[in-house]
Protein backbone atom coordinates (compact mmCIF):
# COMPACT_ATOMS: atom_id res chain seq x y z
CA UNK A 1 0.00 0.00 0.00
CA UNK A 2 2.97 2.25 0.75
CA UNK A 3 6.41 1.53 -0.68
CA UNK A 4 9.50 3.62 -0.28
CA UNK A 5 12.41 2.50 -2.40
CA UNK A 6 15.91 3.86 -1.94
CA UNK A 7 14.63 7.26 -0.87
CA UNK A 8 17.14 10.06 -0.65
CA UNK A 9 15.98 13.41 0.66
CA UNK A 10 17.35 16.62 2.13
CA UNK A 11 15.89 20.08 2.65
CA UNK A 12 19.22 21.64 1.71
CA UNK A 13 21.81 20.63 -0.85
CA UNK A 14 24.54 18.54 0.73
CA UNK A 15 22.49 17.88 3.90
CA UNK A 16 20.53 14.72 3.34
CA UNK A 17 18.16 13.53 6.06
CA UNK A 18 17.60 10.24 4.26
CA UNK A 19 20.34 8.57 2.21
CA UNK A 20 18.71 5.29 1.25
CA UNK A 21 15.41 4.47 2.95
CA UNK A 22 13.47 1.43 1.83
CA UNK A 23 10.25 0.56 3.63
CA UNK A 24 6.91 -1.12 2.96
CA UNK A 25 3.66 -0.66 4.87
CA UNK A 26 0.62 -2.86 4.38
CA UNK A 27 -3.12 -2.37 5.00
CA UNK A 28 -4.84 -3.81 8.06
CA UNK A 29 -2.19 -2.49 10.43
CA UNK A 30 -1.60 0.42 12.74
CA UNK A 31 2.05 1.43 12.50
CA UNK A 32 3.79 3.34 15.24
CA UNK A 33 6.51 5.46 13.64
CA UNK A 34 8.88 6.15 16.51
CA UNK A 35 11.91 8.37 16.63
CA UNK A 36 13.49 11.13 18.64
CA UNK A 37 12.72 14.77 17.92
CA UNK A 38 14.25 15.66 14.58
CA UNK A 39 14.69 12.02 13.49
CA UNK A 40 12.75 12.72 10.30
CA UNK A 41 9.32 11.26 11.11
CA UNK A 42 7.30 14.19 9.77
CA UNK A 43 9.47 14.40 6.68
CA UNK A 44 9.04 10.69 6.00
CA UNK A 45 5.24 10.99 6.32
CA UNK A 46 5.28 13.98 3.96
CA UNK A 47 7.23 11.99 1.37
CA UNK A 48 4.74 9.13 1.64
CA UNK A 49 1.82 11.55 1.26
CA UNK A 50 3.36 13.30 -1.74
CA UNK A 51 3.89 16.57 0.13
CA UNK A 52 7.68 16.41 -0.27
CA UNK A 53 9.49 15.01 -3.28
CA UNK A 54 12.53 12.74 -2.84
CA UNK A 55 15.80 13.69 -4.57
CA UNK A 56 16.22 10.04 -5.57
CA UNK A 57 14.23 6.84 -5.16
CA UNK A 58 10.50 6.21 -5.45
CA UNK A 59 7.59 6.66 -3.08
CA UNK A 60 4.52 4.66 -4.08
CA UNK A 61 1.17 5.08 -2.37
CA UNK A 62 -2.02 3.18 -3.29
CA UNK A 63 -0.21 1.92 -6.38
CA UNK A 64 0.71 5.38 -7.68
CA UNK A 65 3.87 7.43 -7.55
CA UNK A 66 3.27 9.78 -4.61
CA UNK A 67 4.77 12.75 -6.45
CA UNK A 68 2.00 12.61 -9.08
CA UNK A 69 -0.54 13.64 -6.39
CA UNK A 70 -3.42 12.03 -8.28
CA UNK A 71 -6.87 13.17 -7.15
CA UNK A 72 -8.19 9.69 -6.47
CA UNK A 73 -5.16 9.02 -4.25
CA UNK A 74 -5.39 12.35 -2.42
CA UNK A 75 -9.03 11.83 -1.51
CA UNK A 76 -8.26 8.39 -0.15
CA UNK A 77 -5.52 9.54 2.23
CA UNK A 78 -5.74 11.91 5.18
CA UNK A 79 -2.79 13.60 6.83
CA UNK A 80 -3.41 14.92 10.32
CA UNK A 81 -0.51 17.34 10.59
CA UNK A 82 1.14 18.23 13.85
CA UNK A 83 0.98 21.91 13.04
CA UNK A 84 -2.69 22.45 12.47
CA UNK A 85 -4.05 25.14 10.25
CA UNK A 86 -7.68 25.89 11.02
CA UNK A 87 -9.71 28.63 9.37
CA UNK A 88 -11.96 31.12 11.20
CA UNK A 89 -15.16 29.11 10.77
CA UNK A 90 -17.53 27.19 13.02
CA UNK A 91 -17.02 23.44 13.33
CA UNK A 92 -20.06 22.60 11.22
CA UNK A 93 -18.95 24.99 8.47
CA UNK A 94 -15.52 23.36 8.52
CA UNK A 95 -17.09 19.93 8.05
CA UNK A 96 -19.35 21.17 5.25
CA UNK A 97 -16.39 22.75 3.45
CA UNK A 98 -13.84 19.92 3.76
CA UNK A 99 -15.92 16.72 3.89
CA UNK A 100 -16.71 16.81 0.13
CA UNK A 101 -13.01 16.08 -0.56
CA UNK A 102 -13.49 12.66 1.04
CA UNK A 103 -16.10 10.50 -0.74
CA UNK A 104 -16.47 8.13 2.24
CA UNK A 105 -16.83 10.85 4.87
CA UNK A 106 -19.54 10.06 7.42
CA UNK A 107 -21.13 12.95 9.30
CA UNK A 108 -22.81 10.50 11.69
CA UNK A 109 -19.40 9.08 12.59
CA UNK A 110 -17.97 12.57 12.99
CA UNK A 111 -20.74 13.40 15.50
CA UNK A 112 -20.12 10.16 17.35
CA UNK A 113 -16.35 10.74 17.55
CA UNK A 114 -16.96 14.31 18.76
CA UNK A 115 -19.15 12.85 21.50
CA UNK A 116 -16.47 10.33 22.53
CA UNK A 117 -13.95 13.19 22.63
CA UNK A 118 -16.41 15.27 24.72
CA UNK A 119 -16.79 18.02 22.15
CA UNK A 120 -20.44 17.47 21.20
CA UNK A 121 -21.54 20.79 22.74
CA UNK A 122 -18.79 22.80 21.10
CA UNK A 123 -20.37 25.18 18.59
CA UNK A 124 -17.85 28.06 18.55
CA UNK A 125 -15.26 29.10 16.02
CA UNK A 126 -12.64 26.47 15.32
CA UNK A 127 -9.66 28.83 15.55
CA UNK A 128 -10.76 30.01 19.01
CA UNK A 129 -10.63 26.54 20.53
CA UNK A 130 -7.69 25.46 22.69
CA UNK A 131 -4.85 23.58 20.98
CA UNK A 132 -6.09 20.27 22.43
CA UNK A 133 -9.69 20.92 21.37
CA UNK A 134 -8.65 21.80 17.81
CA UNK A 135 -6.63 18.62 17.69
CA UNK A 136 -9.63 16.59 18.84
CA UNK A 137 -11.90 18.11 16.17
CA UNK A 138 -9.34 17.21 13.52
CA UNK A 139 -8.92 13.70 14.95
CA UNK A 140 -12.71 13.21 14.72
CA UNK A 141 -12.65 14.57 11.17
CA UNK A 142 -9.68 12.44 10.11
CA UNK A 143 -11.33 9.26 11.32
CA UNK A 144 -14.75 10.11 9.87
CA UNK A 145 -13.09 10.70 6.47
CA UNK A 146 -12.77 6.90 6.19
CA UNK A 147 -9.73 7.03 3.93
CA UNK A 148 -7.72 3.91 3.11
CA UNK A 149 -4.62 5.56 4.56
CA UNK A 150 -4.48 7.78 7.59
CA UNK A 151 -1.29 9.56 8.65
CA UNK A 152 -1.31 11.04 12.14
CA UNK A 153 1.70 13.15 13.08
CA UNK A 154 2.05 13.37 16.88
CA UNK A 155 -1.74 13.12 17.36
CA UNK A 156 -1.59 13.00 21.16
CA UNK A 157 0.51 16.17 21.52
CA UNK A 158 -1.52 18.64 23.56
CA UNK A 159 -4.15 16.13 24.67
CA UNK A 160 -4.89 15.76 28.38
CA UNK A 161 -4.89 12.32 30.00
CA UNK A 162 -8.66 11.55 29.59
CA UNK A 163 -8.47 12.69 25.96
CA UNK A 164 -5.52 10.39 25.33
CA UNK A 165 -7.51 7.42 26.54
CA UNK A 166 -10.55 8.52 24.50
CA UNK A 167 -8.22 8.72 21.50
CA UNK A 168 -6.95 5.19 22.11
CA UNK A 169 -10.52 3.93 22.47
CA UNK A 170 -11.50 5.57 19.17
CA UNK A 171 -8.48 4.23 17.33
CA UNK A 172 -9.20 0.70 18.51
CA UNK A 173 -12.75 0.99 17.17
CA UNK A 174 -11.77 2.23 13.70
CA UNK A 175 -8.86 -0.09 12.90
CA UNK A 176 -9.89 -2.64 10.30
CA UNK A 177 -8.41 -4.90 7.63
CA UNK A 178 -8.67 -2.41 4.79
CA UNK A 179 -7.15 0.61 6.52
CA UNK A 180 -3.55 1.56 7.01
CA UNK A 181 -2.84 3.92 9.87
CA UNK A 182 0.58 5.43 10.52
CA UNK A 183 0.98 7.27 13.81
CA UNK A 184 4.21 9.11 14.39
CA UNK A 185 5.26 10.05 17.88
CA UNK A 186 8.16 10.62 20.20
CA UNK A 187 5.79 9.93 23.12
CA UNK A 188 6.20 6.20 22.91
CA UNK A 189 3.92 5.41 25.86
CA UNK A 190 0.88 6.94 24.16
CA UNK A 191 0.90 4.21 21.54
CA UNK A 192 0.80 1.33 23.96
CA UNK A 193 -1.95 -1.17 23.06
CA UNK A 194 -2.76 0.79 19.91
CA UNK A 195 -0.26 -0.36 17.33
CA UNK A 196 0.56 -3.76 15.88
CA UNK A 197 3.58 -2.65 13.83
CA UNK A 198 6.59 -0.75 15.08
CA UNK A 199 8.80 1.33 12.80
CA UNK A 200 11.78 3.01 14.42
CA UNK A 201 13.55 5.80 12.62
CA UNK A 202 16.88 7.15 13.74
CA UNK A 203 19.34 9.43 12.09
CA UNK A 204 17.75 8.89 8.68
CA UNK A 205 17.73 5.09 8.97
CA UNK A 206 14.98 2.56 9.60
CA UNK A 207 16.32 0.72 12.64
CA UNK A 208 13.29 -1.56 12.95
CA UNK A 209 10.10 -2.30 11.01
CA UNK A 210 8.41 -5.29 12.57
CA UNK A 211 5.12 -6.54 13.98
CA UNK A 212 4.62 -6.54 17.74
CA UNK A 213 4.22 -10.32 17.38
CA UNK A 214 7.64 -10.64 15.74
CA UNK A 215 9.19 -8.37 18.34
CA UNK A 216 7.98 -10.42 21.31
CA UNK A 217 8.94 -13.60 19.47
CA UNK A 218 12.52 -12.38 19.06
CA UNK A 219 12.88 -10.31 22.21
CA UNK A 220 12.15 -11.01 25.84
CA UNK A 221 11.06 -8.17 28.11
CA UNK A 222 11.94 -9.00 31.67
CA UNK A 223 12.13 -7.40 35.10
CA UNK A 224 14.81 -8.47 37.57
CA UNK A 225 15.78 -11.42 35.42
CA UNK A 226 12.79 -13.49 36.60
CA UNK A 227 11.81 -15.02 33.28
CA UNK A 228 15.03 -16.67 32.26
CA UNK A 229 18.72 -16.26 32.64
CA UNK A 230 19.16 -17.27 29.01
CA UNK A 231 19.35 -14.98 26.03
CA UNK A 232 21.80 -12.24 25.23
CA UNK A 233 21.24 -9.07 27.20
CA UNK A 234 20.66 -6.20 24.77
CA UNK A 235 19.61 -3.49 27.17
CA UNK A 236 19.03 -2.94 30.89
CA UNK A 237 17.52 -0.02 32.74
CA UNK A 238 17.58 0.38 36.49
CA UNK A 239 14.32 1.79 37.87
CA UNK A 240 12.80 2.04 41.38
CA UNK A 241 10.57 -0.89 40.40
CA UNK A 242 13.44 -3.17 39.43
CA UNK A 243 15.90 -3.74 36.62
CA UNK A 244 14.09 -3.78 33.28
CA UNK A 245 15.78 -5.81 30.59
CA UNK A 246 15.54 -6.60 26.92
CA UNK A 247 17.11 -9.91 25.92
CA UNK A 248 17.13 -12.12 22.87
CA UNK A 249 14.29 -14.62 23.15
CA UNK A 250 15.95 -17.82 21.99
CA UNK A 251 13.35 -20.05 23.67
CA UNK A 252 10.33 -18.00 22.47
CA UNK A 253 9.04 -17.25 25.95
CA UNK A 254 5.95 -15.01 26.21
CA UNK A 255 6.43 -11.50 27.56
CA UNK A 256 4.64 -8.18 27.17
CA UNK A 257 6.09 -5.65 24.81
CA UNK A 258 7.30 -2.51 26.57
CA UNK A 259 7.53 0.09 23.80
CA UNK A 260 9.62 2.52 25.77
CA UNK A 261 12.12 -0.16 26.68
CA UNK A 262 12.15 -1.38 23.08
CA UNK A 263 12.82 2.11 21.83
CA UNK A 264 15.63 2.74 24.32
CA UNK A 265 17.14 -0.64 23.51
CA UNK A 266 17.00 0.06 19.77
CA UNK A 267 18.67 3.43 20.27
CA UNK A 268 21.45 1.85 22.34
CA UNK A 269 22.31 -1.09 20.12
CA UNK A 270 21.11 -0.29 16.60
CA UNK A 271 23.36 -2.80 14.92
CA UNK A 272 21.99 -5.79 16.93
CA UNK A 273 18.43 -4.66 16.30
CA UNK A 274 18.96 -4.24 12.62
CA UNK A 275 20.56 -7.68 12.28
CA UNK A 276 17.97 -9.40 14.47
CA UNK A 277 15.03 -8.26 12.36
CA UNK A 278 16.42 -7.89 8.87
P1 LIG B 1 10.65 14.71 13.42
O1 LIG B 1 9.26 14.72 12.86
O2 LIG B 1 11.17 13.31 13.63
O3 LIG B 1 10.80 15.53 14.67
P2 LIG B 1 11.31 16.28 11.07
O4 LIG B 1 10.98 15.46 9.89
O5 LIG B 1 10.34 17.35 11.47
O6 LIG B 1 11.63 15.32 12.33
O7 LIG B 1 12.72 16.98 10.85
C1 LIG B 1 13.87 16.27 10.44
C2 LIG B 1 15.00 17.26 10.22
O8 LIG B 1 14.68 18.10 9.12
C3 LIG B 1 15.24 18.18 11.41
O9 LIG B 1 16.63 18.38 11.51
C4 LIG B 1 14.54 19.47 11.00
O10 LIG B 1 15.16 20.58 11.58
C5 LIG B 1 14.70 19.47 9.50
N1 LIG B 1 13.57 20.15 8.81
C6 LIG B 1 12.26 19.86 8.95
N2 LIG B 1 11.49 20.64 8.15
C7 LIG B 1 12.35 21.48 7.51
C8 LIG B 1 12.19 22.53 6.53
N3 LIG B 1 10.97 22.87 6.09
N4 LIG B 1 13.31 23.14 6.09
C9 LIG B 1 14.53 22.79 6.54
N5 LIG B 1 14.77 21.82 7.45
C10 LIG B 1 13.70 21.16 7.93
PDB file of N, CA and C and ligand atoms in Angstrom, residues 9 11-12 17-18 35-44 46 52 82 153-154 184 186 201, ligand 1:
ATOM      1  N   UNK A   9      16.647  12.114   0.525  1.00  0.00           N
ATOM      2  CA  UNK A   9      15.977  13.414   0.658  1.00  0.00           C
ATOM      3  C   UNK A   9      16.746  14.332   1.601  1.00  0.00           C
ATOM      4  N   UNK A  11      16.518  18.773   2.865  1.00  0.00           N
ATOM      5  CA  UNK A  11      15.894  20.081   2.648  1.00  0.00           C
ATOM      6  C   UNK A  11      16.888  21.036   1.995  1.00  0.00           C
ATOM      7  N   UNK A  12      18.188  20.780   2.285  1.00  0.00           N
ATOM      8  CA  UNK A  12      19.219  21.637   1.709  1.00  0.00           C
ATOM      9  C   UNK A  12      20.222  20.782   0.968  1.00  0.00           C
ATOM     10  N   UNK A  17      18.731  14.147   4.854  1.00  0.00           N
ATOM     11  CA  UNK A  17      18.155  13.528   6.061  1.00  0.00           C
ATOM     12  C   UNK A  17      18.074  12.021   5.826  1.00  0.00           C
ATOM     13  N   UNK A  18      17.682  11.662   4.618  1.00  0.00           N
ATOM     14  CA  UNK A  18      17.602  10.238   4.256  1.00  0.00           C
ATOM     15  C   UNK A  18      18.574   9.972   3.108  1.00  0.00           C
ATOM     16  N   UNK A  35      10.586   7.771  16.841  1.00  0.00           N
ATOM     17  CA  UNK A  35      11.905   8.366  16.633  1.00  0.00           C
ATOM     18  C   UNK A  35      12.028   9.586  17.517  1.00  0.00           C
ATOM     19  N   UNK A  36      13.266   9.943  17.800  1.00  0.00           N
ATOM     20  CA  UNK A  36      13.490  11.128  18.639  1.00  0.00           C
ATOM     21  C   UNK A  36      13.041  12.378  17.894  1.00  0.00           C
ATOM     22  N   UNK A  37      12.991  13.505  18.594  1.00  0.00           N
ATOM     23  CA  UNK A  37      12.720  14.773  17.920  1.00  0.00           C
ATOM     24  C   UNK A  37      13.763  14.978  16.835  1.00  0.00           C
ATOM     25  N   UNK A  38      13.295  15.361  15.658  1.00  0.00           N
ATOM     26  CA  UNK A  38      14.248  15.658  14.580  1.00  0.00           C
ATOM     27  C   UNK A  38      14.748  14.433  13.824  1.00  0.00           C
ATOM     28  N   UNK A  39      14.220  13.251  14.161  1.00  0.00           N
ATOM     29  CA  UNK A  39      14.694  12.020  13.494  1.00  0.00           C
ATOM     30  C   UNK A  39      14.270  11.972  12.026  1.00  0.00           C
ATOM     31  N   UNK A  40      13.210  12.707  11.686  1.00  0.00           N
ATOM     32  CA  UNK A  40      12.752  12.717  10.296  1.00  0.00           C
ATOM     33  C   UNK A  40      11.367  12.098  10.107  1.00  0.00           C
ATOM     34  N   UNK A  41      10.640  11.913  11.198  1.00  0.00           N
ATOM     35  CA  UNK A  41       9.318  11.262  11.111  1.00  0.00           C
ATOM     36  C   UNK A  41       8.349  12.061  10.235  1.00  0.00           C
ATOM     37  N   UNK A  42       8.231  13.358  10.530  1.00  0.00           N
ATOM     38  CA  UNK A  42       7.299  14.193   9.766  1.00  0.00           C
ATOM     39  C   UNK A  42       7.693  14.217   8.298  1.00  0.00           C
ATOM     40  N   UNK A  43       8.988  14.347   8.050  1.00  0.00           N
ATOM     41  CA  UNK A  43       9.471  14.397   6.675  1.00  0.00           C
ATOM     42  C   UNK A  43       9.134  13.100   5.945  1.00  0.00           C
ATOM     43  N   UNK A  44       9.323  11.975   6.627  1.00  0.00           N
ATOM     44  CA  UNK A  44       9.036  10.686   5.999  1.00  0.00           C
ATOM     45  C   UNK A  44       7.544  10.582   5.660  1.00  0.00           C
ATOM     46  N   UNK A  46       5.559  13.044   5.065  1.00  0.00           N
ATOM     47  CA  UNK A  46       5.278  13.976   3.961  1.00  0.00           C
ATOM     48  C   UNK A  46       5.697  13.372   2.621  1.00  0.00           C
ATOM     49  N   UNK A  52       6.272  16.110  -0.008  1.00  0.00           N
ATOM     50  CA  UNK A  52       7.685  16.409  -0.270  1.00  0.00           C
ATOM     51  C   UNK A  52       8.181  15.417  -1.310  1.00  0.00           C
ATOM     52  N   UNK A  82       0.896  17.807  12.474  1.00  0.00           N
ATOM     53  CA  UNK A  82       1.144  18.231  13.849  1.00  0.00           C
ATOM     54  C   UNK A  82       0.845  19.721  13.992  1.00  0.00           C
ATOM     55  N   UNK A 153       0.388  12.693  12.623  1.00  0.00           N
ATOM     56  CA  UNK A 153       1.696  13.148  13.084  1.00  0.00           C
ATOM     57  C   UNK A 153       1.557  13.689  14.512  1.00  0.00           C
ATOM     58  N   UNK A 154       2.111  12.996  15.452  1.00  0.00           N
ATOM     59  CA  UNK A 154       2.052  13.372  16.878  1.00  0.00           C
ATOM     60  C   UNK A 154       0.617  13.701  17.307  1.00  0.00           C
ATOM     61  N   UNK A 184       2.837   8.807  14.001  1.00  0.00           N
ATOM     62  CA  UNK A 184       4.212   9.111  14.387  1.00  0.00           C
ATOM     63  C   UNK A 184       4.204   9.751  15.762  1.00  0.00           C
ATOM     64  N   UNK A 186       6.989  10.840  19.364  1.00  0.00           N
ATOM     65  CA  UNK A 186       8.162  10.625  20.203  1.00  0.00           C
ATOM     66  C   UNK A 186       7.683  10.251  21.613  1.00  0.00           C
ATOM     67  N   UNK A 201      12.722   4.998  13.514  1.00  0.00           N
ATOM     68  CA  UNK A 201      13.546   5.802  12.620  1.00  0.00           C
ATOM     69  C   UNK A 201      14.594   6.509  13.454  1.00  0.00           C
TER      70      UNK A 201
HETATM   71  P1  LIG B   1      10.650  14.707  13.421  1.00  0.00           P
HETATM   72  O1  LIG B   1       9.256  14.718  12.861  1.00  0.00           O
HETATM   73  O2  LIG B   1      11.174  13.312  13.628  1.00  0.00           O
HETATM   74  O3  LIG B   1      10.798  15.535  14.671  1.00  0.00           O
HETATM   75  P2  LIG B   1      11.313  16.283  11.072  1.00  0.00           P
HETATM   76  O4  LIG B   1      10.984  15.456   9.895  1.00  0.00           O
HETATM   77  O5  LIG B   1      10.344  17.351  11.466  1.00  0.00           O
HETATM   78  O6  LIG B   1      11.633  15.325  12.333  1.00  0.00           O
HETATM   79  O7  LIG B   1      12.716  16.982  10.849  1.00  0.00           O
HETATM   80  C1  LIG B   1      13.869  16.266  10.440  1.00  0.00           C
HETATM   81  C2  LIG B   1      14.998  17.264  10.216  1.00  0.00           C
HETATM   82  O8  LIG B   1      14.679  18.104   9.120  1.00  0.00           O
HETATM   83  C3  LIG B   1      15.243  18.180  11.407  1.00  0.00           C
HETATM   84  O9  LIG B   1      16.628  18.382  11.509  1.00  0.00           O
HETATM   85  C4  LIG B   1      14.540  19.474  11.001  1.00  0.00           C
HETATM   86  O10 LIG B   1      15.160  20.581  11.580  1.00  0.00           O
HETATM   87  C5  LIG B   1      14.698  19.472   9.501  1.00  0.00           C
HETATM   88  N1  LIG B   1      13.571  20.152   8.814  1.00  0.00           N
HETATM   89  C6  LIG B   1      12.259  19.862   8.947  1.00  0.00           C
HETATM   90  N2  LIG B   1      11.493  20.642   8.151  1.00  0.00           N
HETATM   91  C7  LIG B   1      12.352  21.477   7.510  1.00  0.00           C
HETATM   92  C8  LIG B   1      12.186  22.531   6.534  1.00  0.00           C
HETATM   93  N3  LIG B   1      10.972  22.874   6.085  1.00  0.00           N
HETATM   94  N4  LIG B   1      13.309  23.139   6.093  1.00  0.00           N
HETATM   95  C9  LIG B   1      14.535  22.791   6.544  1.00  0.00           C
HETATM   96  N5  LIG B   1      14.771  21.815   7.449  1.00  0.00           N
HETATM   97  C10 LIG B   1      13.698  21.156   7.931  1.00  0.00           C
END
